[in-house]
mmCIF file of C-alpha atoms in Angstrom:
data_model
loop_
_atom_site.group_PDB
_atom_site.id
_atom_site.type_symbol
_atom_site.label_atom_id
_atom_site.label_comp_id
_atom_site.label_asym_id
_atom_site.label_seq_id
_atom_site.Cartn_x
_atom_site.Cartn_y
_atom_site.Cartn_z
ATOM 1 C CA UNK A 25 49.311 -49.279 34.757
ATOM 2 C CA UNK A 26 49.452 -45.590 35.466
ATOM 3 C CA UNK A 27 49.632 -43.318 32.765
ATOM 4 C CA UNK A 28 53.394 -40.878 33.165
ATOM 5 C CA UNK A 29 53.545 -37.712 31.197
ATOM 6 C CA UNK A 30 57.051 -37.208 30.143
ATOM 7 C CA UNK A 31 55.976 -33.761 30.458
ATOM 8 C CA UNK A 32 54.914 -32.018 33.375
ATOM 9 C CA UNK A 33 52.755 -29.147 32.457
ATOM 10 C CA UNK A 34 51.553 -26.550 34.767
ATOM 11 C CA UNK A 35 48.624 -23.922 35.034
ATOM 12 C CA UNK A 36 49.124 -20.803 33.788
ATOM 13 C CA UNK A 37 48.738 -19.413 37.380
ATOM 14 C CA UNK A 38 51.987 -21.905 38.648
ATOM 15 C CA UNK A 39 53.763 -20.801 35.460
ATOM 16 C CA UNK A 40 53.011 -17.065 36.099
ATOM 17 C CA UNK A 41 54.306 -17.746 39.479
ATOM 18 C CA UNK A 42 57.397 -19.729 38.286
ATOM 19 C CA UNK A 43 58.514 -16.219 36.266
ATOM 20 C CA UNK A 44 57.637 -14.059 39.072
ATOM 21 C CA UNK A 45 60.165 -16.131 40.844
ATOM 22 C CA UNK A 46 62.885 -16.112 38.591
ATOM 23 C CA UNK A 47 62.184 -12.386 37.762
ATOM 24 C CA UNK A 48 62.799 -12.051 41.468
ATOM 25 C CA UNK A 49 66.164 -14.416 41.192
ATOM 26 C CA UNK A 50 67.628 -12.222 38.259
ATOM 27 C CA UNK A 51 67.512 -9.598 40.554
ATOM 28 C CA UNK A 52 70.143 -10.943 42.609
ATOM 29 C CA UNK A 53 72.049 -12.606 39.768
ATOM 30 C CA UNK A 54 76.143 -12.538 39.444
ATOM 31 C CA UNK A 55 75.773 -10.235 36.496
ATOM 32 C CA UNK A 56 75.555 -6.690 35.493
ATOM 33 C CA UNK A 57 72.863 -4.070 36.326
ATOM 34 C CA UNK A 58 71.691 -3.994 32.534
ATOM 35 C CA UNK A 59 71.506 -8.265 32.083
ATOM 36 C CA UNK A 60 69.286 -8.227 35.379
ATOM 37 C CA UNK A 61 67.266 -6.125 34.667
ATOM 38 C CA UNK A 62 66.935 -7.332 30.767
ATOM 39 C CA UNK A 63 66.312 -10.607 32.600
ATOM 40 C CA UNK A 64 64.022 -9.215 35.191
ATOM 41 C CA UNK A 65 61.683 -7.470 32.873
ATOM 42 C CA UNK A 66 61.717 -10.787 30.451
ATOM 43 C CA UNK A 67 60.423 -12.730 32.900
ATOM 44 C CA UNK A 68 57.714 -9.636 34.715
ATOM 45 C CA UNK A 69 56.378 -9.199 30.712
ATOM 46 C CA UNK A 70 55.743 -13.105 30.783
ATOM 47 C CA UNK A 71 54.252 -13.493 34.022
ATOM 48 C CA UNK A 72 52.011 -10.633 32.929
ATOM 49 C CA UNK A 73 51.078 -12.240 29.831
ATOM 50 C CA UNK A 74 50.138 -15.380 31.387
ATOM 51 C CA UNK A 75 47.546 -13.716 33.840
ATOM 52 C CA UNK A 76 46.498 -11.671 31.319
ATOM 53 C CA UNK A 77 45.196 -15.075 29.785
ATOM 54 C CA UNK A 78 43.665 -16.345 32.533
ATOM 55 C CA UNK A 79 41.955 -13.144 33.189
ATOM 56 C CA UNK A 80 40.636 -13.757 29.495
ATOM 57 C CA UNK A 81 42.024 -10.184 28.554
ATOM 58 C CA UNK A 82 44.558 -9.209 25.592
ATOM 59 C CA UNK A 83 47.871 -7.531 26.741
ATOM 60 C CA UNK A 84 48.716 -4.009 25.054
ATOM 61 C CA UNK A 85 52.694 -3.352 24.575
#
């Protein structure tokens, strides 16, 4: 019987992509200037951190 995850999980690389995506989406959101970019930066700091991981290196704020 195969085995089902009732997760899927992905790479860091696929999940940095995933936020570079939606960073890109909130760009173009039905909301205001300052919730984009809010949202936009969210998701740019997270991408960042997750290739920051792969890299092996620590992320400075």
């Amino acid at each position: 019987m195969a085995k089902s995850r009732l997760f899927l999980t992905l790479t860091p690389s696929k999940r940095a992509a995933a936020h570079r995506a939606m960073a890109k989406a909130a760009l173009f959101a039905n909301a205001s200037a300052s919730v984009r970019l809010k949202r936009y930066n969210d998701h740019i700091e997270k991408a960042c951190r997750l290739e920051a991981v792969i890299v092996g290196q620590e992320v400075q704020s």
